[in-house]
Coordinates of C-alpha atoms in Angstrom, one line a residue:
X1 CA 0.0 0.0 0.0
X2 CA 3.1 2.3 0.0
X3 CA 3.4 4.5 -3.0
X4 CA 6.8 4.6 -4.3
X5 CA 8.7 7.7 -5.5
X6 CA 11.0 6.0 -8.1
X7 CA 14.0 7.3 -6.1
X8 CA 16.1 4.2 -6.3
X9 CA 16.2 1.0 -8.4
X10 CA 17.7 -2.4 -7.6
X11 CA 20.1 -3.4 -10.4
X12 CA 22.7 -6.0 -11.4
X13 CA 26.2 -5.1 -10.5
X14 CA 27.1 -5.4 -14.3
X15 CA 24.8 -2.4 -15.0
X16 CA 27.2 0.0 -13.2
X17 CA 29.2 2.0 -15.8
X18 CA 32.9 1.5 -15.7
X19 CA 34.8 4.1 -13.7
X20 CA 31.8 5.2 -11.6
X21 CA 32.2 5.2 -7.7
X22 CA 29.9 2.9 -5.6
X23 CA 29.3 4.1 -2.1
X24 CA 27.8 2.3 0.9
X25 CA 24.4 2.6 2.5
X26 CA 23.6 3.2 6.2
X27 CA 20.5 2.7 8.2
X28 CA 19.7 5.5 10.6
X29 CA 17.1 5.1 13.4
X30 CA 15.7 8.2 15.1
X31 CA 12.8 9.5 17.1
X32 CA 11.2 12.8 16.0
X33 CA 8.5 13.7 18.5
X34 CA 7.3 16.8 16.6
X35 CA 6.7 14.8 13.4
X36 CA 3.6 12.7 12.6
X37 CA 5.8 9.8 11.9
X38 CA 7.8 9.9 15.2
X39 CA 9.8 6.6 15.0
X40 CA 11.9 6.7 11.8
X41 CA 14.2 4.3 10.1
X42 CA 16.0 5.8 7.0
X43 CA 18.5 4.5 4.5
X44 CA 21.1 7.1 3.8
X45 CA 23.8 7.3 1.2
X46 CA 27.5 7.4 2.2
X47 CA 28.1 10.8 0.5
X48 CA 31.8 11.0 1.6
X49 CA 32.7 8.3 -1.0
X50 CA 31.1 10.2 -4.0
X51 CA 32.6 13.0 -5.9
X52 CA 30.5 16.1 -6.3
X53 CA 31.6 18.8 -8.7
X54 CA 28.8 21.2 -8.3
X55 CA 28.1 23.8 -5.5
X56 CA 26.3 21.8 -2.7
X57 CA 25.3 24.7 -0.6
X58 CA 21.6 25.8 -0.3
X59 CA 20.2 29.0 1.2
X60 CA 18.5 28.8 4.7
X61 CA 16.8 31.4 6.9
X62 CA 18.8 32.9 9.7
X63 CA 17.7 34.1 13.1
X64 CA 17.7 37.8 12.0
X65 CA 15.2 37.2 9.3
X66 CA 13.1 35.0 11.5
X67 CA 12.9 37.5 14.3
X68 CA 12.1 40.4 11.9
X69 CA 9.2 38.3 10.4
X70 CA 7.9 37.6 13.9
X71 CA 8.1 41.3 14.9
X72 CA 6.5 42.3 11.7
X73 CA 3.6 39.8 12.2
X74 CA 2.7 41.0 15.7
X75 CA 3.0 44.6 14.5
X76 CA 0.7 44.0 11.6
X77 CA -1.8 41.9 13.7
X78 CA -4.1 44.8 13.8
X79 CA -4.4 44.5 10.1
X80 CA -5.2 40.8 10.2
X81 CA -1.7 39.3 10.0
X82 CA -1.3 35.8 11.6
X83 CA 1.7 33.4 11.9
X84 CA 1.7 29.7 11.1
X85 CA 4.3 27.1 10.2
X86 CA 4.4 24.3 7.7
X87 CA 6.8 21.3 7.4
X88 CA 7.4 19.3 4.2
X89 CA 7.7 15.6 4.7
X90 CA 10.5 13.7 3.0
X91 CA 11.9 17.0 1.6
X92 CA 15.2 15.6 0.5
X93 CA 13.7 12.6 -1.4
X94 CA 12.7 12.4 -5.1
X95 CA 14.4 15.6 -6.3
X96 CA 15.6 15.4 -9.9
X97 CA 19.3 14.7 -10.4
X98 CA 21.6 15.6 -13.3
X99 CA 23.1 12.1 -13.2
X100 CA 22.5 9.0 -11.1
X101 CA 24.7 7.6 -8.4
X102 CA 25.3 4.1 -7.2
X103 CA 25.5 2.4 -3.8
X104 CA 25.5 -1.1 -2.3
X105 CA 23.9 -2.6 0.9
X106 CA 24.3 -6.0 2.5
X107 CA 21.3 -8.2 1.6
X108 CA 21.1 -9.5 5.3
X109 CA 20.0 -5.9 6.3
X110 CA 17.0 -5.9 4.0
X111 CA 13.7 -7.1 5.4
X112 CA 12.3 -10.3 3.9
X113 CA 9.2 -8.7 2.5
X114 CA 11.3 -6.1 0.6
X115 CA 13.4 -8.9 -0.9
X116 CA 10.4 -10.8 -2.1
X117 CA 8.5 -7.8 -3.4
X118 CA 11.4 -6.6 -5.5
X119 CA 12.6 -10.1 -6.4
X120 CA 16.1 -9.4 -5.0
X121 CA 17.3 -13.0 -4.6
X122 CA 18.6 -13.0 -8.2
X123 CA 20.5 -9.7 -7.7
X124 CA 22.4 -10.7 -4.6
X125 CA 26.1 -11.0 -5.4
X126 CA 28.5 -13.7 -4.1
X127 CA 29.8 -11.4 -1.4
X128 CA 26.2 -10.8 -0.2
X129 CA 25.6 -7.3 -1.6
X130 CA 22.6 -5.8 -3.5
X131 CA 23.5 -2.9 -5.8
X132 CA 21.3 0.2 -6.1
X133 CA 21.0 3.0 -8.7
X134 CA 20.1 6.4 -7.1
X135 CA 17.9 8.2 -9.6
X136 CA 16.6 11.1 -7.3
X137 CA 17.8 12.9 -4.3
X138 CA 18.3 10.9 -1.1
X139 CA 19.5 11.6 2.4
X140 CA 23.3 11.6 2.6
X141 CA 24.1 12.9 -0.9
X142 CA 26.3 16.0 -0.8
X143 CA 24.1 17.7 -3.2
X144 CA 20.8 16.6 -1.6
X145 CA 20.1 20.0 -0.1
X146 CA 20.6 22.1 -3.3
X147 CA 18.7 19.5 -5.4
X148 CA 15.7 19.7 -3.0
X149 CA 15.9 23.6 -2.9
X150 CA 16.0 24.0 -6.7
X151 CA 13.1 21.6 -7.0
X152 CA 11.1 23.5 -4.5
X153 CA 12.1 26.9 -6.0
X154 CA 11.0 25.9 -9.5
X155 CA 7.7 24.6 -8.2
X156 CA 6.9 27.7 -6.0
X157 CA 7.8 29.9 -9.0
X158 CA 4.8 28.6 -11.0
X159 CA 2.5 30.0 -8.4
X160 CA 4.2 33.4 -7.9
X161 CA 6.5 32.8 -4.9
X162 CA 10.2 33.8 -5.1
X163 CA 13.1 34.5 -2.9
X164 CA 13.6 38.2 -1.7
X165 CA 16.8 39.5 -3.4
X166 CA 19.5 40.2 -1.0
X167 CA 18.3 37.9 1.8
X168 CA 19.2 34.4 2.8
X169 CA 15.8 32.7 3.4
X170 CA 13.0 35.3 3.1
X171 CA 10.3 34.7 0.4
X172 CA 7.5 36.8 -1.0
X173 CA 4.6 36.5 -3.4
X174 CA 4.4 38.6 -6.6
X175 CA 0.9 40.1 -5.7
X176 CA -0.1 38.8 -2.3
X177 CA 1.1 40.2 1.0
X178 CA 2.3 36.7 2.1
X179 CA 5.8 36.5 3.4
X180 CA 7.7 33.5 4.8
X181 CA 11.0 32.3 6.1
X182 CA 12.2 29.1 4.6
X183 CA 14.6 27.1 6.8
X184 CA 15.4 23.9 4.8
X185 CA 11.9 22.3 4.8
X186 CA 10.3 24.5 7.5
X187 CA 8.1 27.4 6.6
X188 CA 7.4 30.2 9.0
X189 CA 4.6 32.1 7.3
X190 CA 3.0 35.6 7.8
X191 CA -0.4 35.7 6.1
X192 CA -3.2 38.2 6.1
X193 CA -6.2 36.2 5.0
X194 CA -7.5 32.7 4.9
X195 CA -7.5 32.9 1.1
X196 CA -3.8 33.7 1.0
X197 CA -3.1 30.9 3.5
X198 CA -4.9 28.3 1.4
X199 CA -3.2 29.5 -1.7
X200 CA 0.2 28.7 -0.2
X201 CA -1.0 25.4 1.3
X202 CA -2.5 24.3 -1.9
X203 CA 0.7 25.2 -3.7
X204 CA 2.7 22.9 -1.5
X205 CA 0.2 20.1 -1.5
X206 CA 0.4 20.0 -5.3
X207 CA 3.8 18.4 -5.1
X208 CA 4.6 17.6 -1.4
X209 CA 3.2 16.0 1.7
X210 CA 3.0 18.6 4.4
X211 CA 2.0 19.1 8.0
X212 CA 0.9 22.4 9.4
X213 CA 0.7 24.2 12.8
X214 CA -1.9 26.9 12.4
X215 CA -1.2 28.2 15.9
X216 CA 2.3 29.1 14.9
X217 CA 3.6 28.0 18.4
X218 CA 6.8 26.3 17.2
X219 CA 9.2 27.2 14.4
X220 CA 12.8 26.0 14.0
X221 CA 13.3 25.2 17.7
X222 CA 11.8 28.5 18.9
X223 CA 8.6 28.3 21.0
X224 CA 6.2 31.2 20.2
X225 CA 3.5 32.4 22.6
X226 CA 1.3 34.7 20.6
X227 CA -0.8 37.4 22.3
X228 CA -2.4 39.2 19.3
X229 CA -5.0 41.0 21.2
X230 CA -2.4 42.4 23.7
X231 CA 0.1 43.2 21.0
X232 CA 3.1 41.1 21.9
X233 CA 4.8 37.7 21.2
X234 CA 7.2 35.9 23.6
X235 CA 10.0 33.8 22.1
X236 CA 11.6 31.1 24.3
X237 CA 13.4 27.7 24.0
X238 CA 11.8 25.5 26.7
X239 CA 14.1 22.8 27.9
X240 CA 17.1 23.8 25.8
X241 CA 19.2 24.8 28.7
X242 CA 18.3 21.7 30.7
X243 CA 19.1 19.3 27.8
X244 CA 22.3 21.2 27.1
X245 CA 23.5 21.0 30.8
X246 CA 22.6 17.3 30.9
X247 CA 24.5 16.6 27.7
X248 CA 27.6 18.4 29.0
X249 CA 27.5 16.5 32.3
X250 CA 27.1 19.8 34.3
X251 CA 27.0 19.5 38.1
X252 CA 24.6 22.1 39.5
X253 CA 25.9 24.6 42.0
X254 CA 24.1 25.4 45.3
X255 CA 24.6 29.2 45.1
X256 CA 23.2 30.8 41.9
X257 CA 25.5 32.7 39.6
X258 CA 24.2 36.0 38.5
X259 CA 27.1 37.2 36.4
X260 CA 28.3 35.3 33.3
X261 CA 32.0 36.5 33.8
X262 CA 34.4 37.8 36.4
X263 CA 34.5 41.6 36.9
X264 CA 37.8 43.5 37.1
X265 CA 37.1 46.7 38.8
X266 CA 38.5 49.9 37.2
X267 CA 41.6 51.0 38.9
X268 CA 41.8 54.8 38.9
X269 CA 45.5 55.8 39.1
X270 CA 46.9 58.3 41.6
X271 CA 49.7 60.6 40.7
X272 CA 53.0 58.6 40.3
X273 CA 51.3 55.2 40.2
X274 CA 51.4 52.8 37.2
X275 CA 48.7 50.8 35.7
X276 CA 49.8 47.1 35.2
X277 CA 48.6 44.7 32.5
X278 CA 46.4 41.8 33.3
X279 CA 48.2 38.8 34.8
X280 CA 49.0 36.3 32.1
X281 CA 47.3 32.9 32.0
X282 CA 49.8 30.4 33.2
X283 CA 47.5 27.4 33.8
X284 CA 48.1 24.2 31.9
X285 CA 46.5 23.5 28.5
X286 CA 43.5 21.3 28.4
X287 CA 43.9 17.6 27.2
X288 CA 42.0 16.9 23.9
X289 CA 38.8 15.4 25.5
X290 CA 38.4 18.5 27.6
X291 CA 39.2 20.8 24.7
X292 CA 36.4 19.2 22.7
X293 CA 34.0 19.6 25.6
X294 CA 34.9 23.3 25.9
X295 CA 34.2 23.7 22.2
X296 CA 30.9 22.0 22.6
X297 CA 30.0 24.4 25.4
X298 CA 30.9 27.4 23.3
X299 CA 28.9 26.2 20.3
X300 CA 25.8 25.2 22.3
X301 CA 25.8 28.5 24.3
X302 CA 26.6 30.7 21.4
X303 CA 23.4 29.6 19.6
X304 CA 21.5 30.1 22.8
X305 CA 23.1 33.6 23.3
X306 CA 22.3 34.7 19.7
X307 CA 18.7 33.4 19.9
X308 CA 17.7 34.5 23.4
X309 CA 20.1 35.3 26.2
X310 CA 22.2 38.1 24.8
X311 CA 23.8 38.7 28.1
X312 CA 26.3 35.8 27.7
X313 CA 27.7 37.2 24.4
X314 CA 30.6 39.3 25.9
X315 CA 31.7 36.3 28.0
X316 CA 31.6 33.9 25.0
X317 CA 33.4 36.6 22.8
X318 CA 36.4 36.3 25.2
X319 CA 36.3 32.6 25.7
X320 CA 36.0 31.7 21.9
X321 CA 39.2 33.4 21.1
X322 CA 41.0 30.9 23.2
X323 CA 39.2 27.7 22.2
X324 CA 42.0 26.6 19.8
X325 CA 44.5 26.5 22.8
X326 CA 42.3 26.5 25.9
X327 CA 43.7 26.3 29.4
X328 CA 42.3 25.3 32.7
X329 CA 41.4 29.0 33.4
X330 CA 39.5 29.0 30.1
X331 CA 37.4 26.0 31.3
X332 CA 36.7 27.7 34.5
X333 CA 35.4 30.8 32.7
X334 CA 33.2 28.5 30.5
X335 CA 31.9 26.8 33.6
X336 CA 30.9 30.1 35.1
X337 CA 28.8 30.8 32.0
X338 CA 27.1 27.3 32.5
X339 CA 26.5 28.3 36.2
X340 CA 24.8 31.5 34.8
X341 CA 22.5 29.9 32.4
X342 CA 21.6 27.3 34.9
X343 CA 20.5 30.1 37.2
X344 CA 18.4 31.6 34.4
X345 CA 17.2 28.5 32.5
X346 CA 13.9 29.9 31.3
X347 CA 14.9 33.1 29.4
X348 CA 12.6 34.7 26.8
X349 CA 12.5 37.8 24.8
X350 CA 9.2 39.8 24.0
X351 CA 8.5 41.6 20.8
X352 CA 5.8 44.3 21.2
X353 CA 3.8 45.7 18.3
X354 CA 5.4 48.9 17.0
X355 CA 5.6 51.1 13.9
X356 CA 8.6 48.9 12.9
X357 CA 11.2 51.6 12.6
X358 CA 14.7 50.2 13.1
X359 CA 16.6 51.8 16.0
X360 CA 20.3 51.0 16.6
X361 CA 22.5 51.7 19.6
X362 CA 26.2 51.5 19.0
X363 CA 29.0 51.4 21.5
X364 CA 32.7 50.2 21.9
X365 CA 35.0 49.4 24.8
X366 CA 38.6 50.4 24.1
X367 CA 41.5 47.9 24.8
X368 CA 39.4 45.5 26.8
X369 CA 40.7 42.4 25.0
X370 CA 44.2 40.8 24.8
X371 CA 46.7 42.0 22.2
X372 CA 45.4 45.6 22.5
X373 CA 42.1 44.7 20.9
X374 CA 38.7 46.5 21.5
X375 CA 35.2 45.2 21.6
X376 CA 32.2 46.7 19.7
X377 CA 28.5 46.1 20.2
X378 CA 25.2 47.1 18.7
X379 CA 21.6 46.7 19.9
X380 CA 18.9 46.6 17.2
X381 CA 15.2 46.8 18.1
X382 CA 12.0 47.8 16.3
X383 CA 10.2 50.9 17.7
X384 CA 9.0 54.3 16.6
X385 CA 11.3 56.9 14.9
X386 CA 13.7 58.6 17.2
X387 CA 13.0 62.0 18.6
X388 CA 15.1 64.0 21.1
X389 CA 12.0 65.0 22.9
X390 CA 10.5 61.5 23.2
X391 CA 13.1 58.8 22.9
X392 CA 11.6 55.6 21.4
X393 CA 10.5 52.8 23.9
X394 CA 12.9 49.8 24.0
X395 CA 11.6 46.7 22.4
X396 CA 13.0 43.1 22.4
X397 CA 16.2 43.0 20.5
X398 CA 16.0 41.5 17.0
X399 CA 19.8 41.4 16.9
X400 CA 22.7 42.1 19.3
X401 CA 26.2 42.4 17.8
X402 CA 29.2 41.7 20.1
X403 CA 32.5 41.4 18.3
X404 CA 36.2 42.0 18.8
X405 CA 37.8 44.4 16.4
X406 CA 40.4 42.6 14.2
X407 CA 42.6 45.6 13.9
X408 CA 44.2 47.7 16.7
X409 CA 42.7 51.2 16.9
X410 CA 44.7 54.2 18.2
X411 CA 42.0 55.8 20.5
X412 CA 38.6 55.2 22.1
X413 CA 37.1 57.5 19.5
X414 CA 38.4 55.4 16.7
X415 CA 37.0 52.3 18.4
X416 CA 33.6 54.0 18.6
X417 CA 33.7 55.0 14.9
X418 CA 34.7 51.4 14.0
X419 CA 31.6 50.2 16.0
X420 CA 29.3 52.6 14.3
X421 CA 30.8 51.6 10.9
X422 CA 30.0 47.9 11.6
X423 CA 26.5 48.6 12.9
X424 CA 25.7 50.9 10.0
X425 CA 26.7 48.1 7.5
X426 CA 24.4 45.6 9.3
X427 CA 21.6 48.3 9.3
X428 CA 21.7 48.5 5.5
X429 CA 20.9 44.7 5.4
X430 CA 18.1 45.1 8.0
X431 CA 16.6 47.9 6.2
X432 CA 16.4 45.8 3.0
X433 CA 14.6 43.0 4.9
X434 CA 12.1 45.5 6.4
X435 CA 11.3 47.0 3.0
X436 CA 10.6 43.5 1.7
X437 CA 8.2 43.0 4.7
X438 CA 6.3 46.2 3.7
X439 CA 7.9 48.4 6.3
X440 CA 9.4 51.5 4.6
X441 CA 12.2 53.0 6.7
X442 CA 13.1 56.6 7.4
X443 CA 16.8 57.4 7.9
X444 CA 17.8 54.8 10.5
X445 CA 18.7 56.5 13.8
X446 CA 22.1 55.1 15.1
X447 CA 22.9 56.3 18.6
X448 CA 26.5 56.8 19.9
X449 CA 27.7 58.2 23.3
X450 CA 31.0 59.5 21.9
X451 CA 31.0 63.1 20.8
X452 CA 34.2 62.8 18.8
X453 CA 32.9 59.9 16.7
X454 CA 29.7 61.8 16.1
X455 CA 31.7 64.9 15.1
X456 CA 33.8 63.0 12.6
X457 CA 30.7 61.5 10.9
X458 CA 29.1 65.0 10.7
X459 CA 32.4 66.5 9.4
X460 CA 32.6 69.2 12.0
X461 CA 35.9 68.4 13.7
X462 CA 39.4 69.0 12.5
X463 CA 41.4 65.8 12.1
X464 CA 45.0 65.7 13.2
X465 CA 46.1 62.2 14.4
X466 CA 43.1 60.4 13.0
X467 CA 44.1 60.1 9.4
X468 CA 43.8 56.3 9.6
X469 CA 40.1 56.8 9.7
X470 CA 40.2 58.1 6.1
X471 CA 40.7 54.6 4.6
X472 CA 37.7 53.0 6.3
X473 CA 35.0 55.3 7.6
X474 CA 34.1 58.0 5.1
X475 CA 31.3 55.7 3.9
X476 CA 29.4 56.8 7.0
X477 CA 29.4 60.4 5.8
X478 CA 28.1 59.2 2.4
X479 CA 25.1 57.4 4.1
X480 CA 24.4 60.5 6.2
X481 CA 24.4 62.7 3.1
X482 CA 22.1 60.2 1.3
X483 CA 19.8 60.3 4.2
X484 CA 19.8 56.5 4.6
X485 CA 21.2 56.7 8.1
X486 CA 20.9 59.3 10.9
X487 CA 23.7 59.5 13.4
X488 CA 23.2 61.3 16.7
X489 CA 24.8 61.6 20.2
X490 CA 23.2 60.9 23.5
X491 CA 24.8 60.4 26.9
X492 CA 26.1 57.0 27.8
X493 CA 23.4 56.2 30.4
X494 CA 20.8 55.8 27.6
X495 CA 23.0 53.6 25.3
X496 CA 21.6 50.1 25.2
X497 CA 24.7 48.7 23.6
X498 CA 26.9 49.5 26.5
X499 CA 25.7 46.4 28.4
X500 CA 27.3 44.1 25.7
X501 CA 30.7 45.7 25.5
X502 CA 32.1 45.2 29.0
X503 CA 32.4 42.8 31.9
X504 CA 30.1 44.4 34.4
X505 CA 29.8 43.3 38.2
X506 CA 27.1 40.9 39.3
X507 CA 25.1 43.7 40.9
X508 CA 24.8 45.5 37.6
X509 CA 23.7 42.3 35.8
X510 CA 20.9 41.8 38.3
X511 CA 19.7 45.3 37.8
X512 CA 19.9 45.6 34.1
X513 CA 19.1 42.0 32.8
X514 CA 15.3 42.4 32.8
X515 CA 15.6 45.4 30.5
X516 CA 16.7 43.2 27.6
X517 CA 15.8 39.6 28.7
X518 CA 12.8 38.2 30.5
X519 CA 12.8 35.2 32.8
X520 CA 10.1 32.8 33.7
X521 CA 10.4 31.7 37.3
X522 CA 9.2 28.1 37.3
X523 CA 8.7 25.8 40.3
X524 CA 11.7 23.8 39.4
X525 CA 14.0 26.9 39.4
X526 CA 14.8 26.1 43.1
X527 CA 18.3 27.7 43.2
X528 CA 17.1 31.1 41.9
X529 CA 13.9 31.1 43.9
X530 CA 15.6 30.3 47.2
X531 CA 18.2 32.9 46.4
X532 CA 15.6 35.7 45.8
X533 CA 13.6 34.7 48.9
X534 CA 16.7 34.8 51.1
X535 CA 17.8 38.3 49.7
X536 CA 14.3 39.7 49.2
X537 CA 14.9 43.1 50.8
X538 CA 18.2 43.6 48.8
X539 CA 16.6 42.5 45.5
X540 CA 13.0 43.9 46.0
X541 CA 13.6 46.9 43.8
X542 CA 15.1 44.7 41.1
X543 CA 12.2 42.2 41.1
X544 CA 9.7 45.1 40.8

């Protein structure tokens, strides 16, 4: 009763052309609780044994485009916008191929009913193998992803859907207001009407078997709590921290950790005193197993930090530079970050409905990294247009940049200009995505708290020792004159990017965290609950 897809064909060994590679087959068993078919057995191709001369990469949505689409949906909810998700079953199967490939599998691994149905006994070789010709895309092929993508793209084009130029995974319709992010075979869709929704679903059903979640509660590992009437959506990853800590064999601490990194107090010099450099790390290097564990910690937490808990990015920025030659001290710093996320395991960010005007805060910290390097940061959120009389309300961050400058800058002002330059370039990309989502943008306001950097961009200072800026940063003046970007100065206390450039003390983290990241205090969060209860008077103003 199973309908075949003509993906493979069992053949005689003699049918394989001379000079062609023959790879192996592997059986993979897995459990996918979010799929209709939860318990799966798949035969996959040993792609490492096959030569592939074409480009095997395929586009996929990133977090930035996904978050902008979610923010756009809740902002347009007043006009009828809703979010839902679609998943294509067996996406990598049955995609047309330019040429067929070959593999072999031991006959003893094939079920008896398969052998009888396809009359395979006569095809079994003396060494016990059955040979297979691969006519269409299969799991394990190097080019499986691009084959499936091209097949999907050509099918959707017949019905008016196409990728948005200049984006990674954002799609649009030629005449309808439907927009969606495509992440491999998962669609996150913003639709304005039942007719538009059915048009997309019918388009996909014409060629694929699909499953839908019309509540839009889950998309690519993100859990979405939609409150359309109240004008906000909460984005979380329930259980991600717990699963990560369990996989990393983390031992829970009794006392909560409310800071992801150690704080080195600023030492203000008296006359005649000398400022000394940070003590070098003389602890032993980690053995290979511990080095791999450290790299696993960084990778797992970096995704979590970019998706939800932005507060760990400065700590990971420092640790990641040492992961090629990590020491015992590096592992201690990584363990501290684990203690921190274990203290706040249920983080989420909230996007409020807004006029969808991009606002950017840019900041830099001068000479805070080894080898005389500086760190830059940017906080991007959707709000109303900036006005000096009424600053825009802060919204959940769609993106937080936290990077170390590759080159050494000569002053704090140059570090600030470098940060503005980086954030301005990212802003151009975000503006393009927002226009594709039908949100025209005024000149994007970019805030800095450095008056010298602001003066350089507006060309109202006289340069003396800053000639190195000429090679890199005059592009900022061009965008200002074109009225694409608007740069302005405000005092540092209002700069939302400052939090992501420095290693602040734990007290500051406790006070400022709720401004950017929300936390659900669940009954199983015993460590944090007991800590707050025992220090209620000290933390009362923070909790409120």
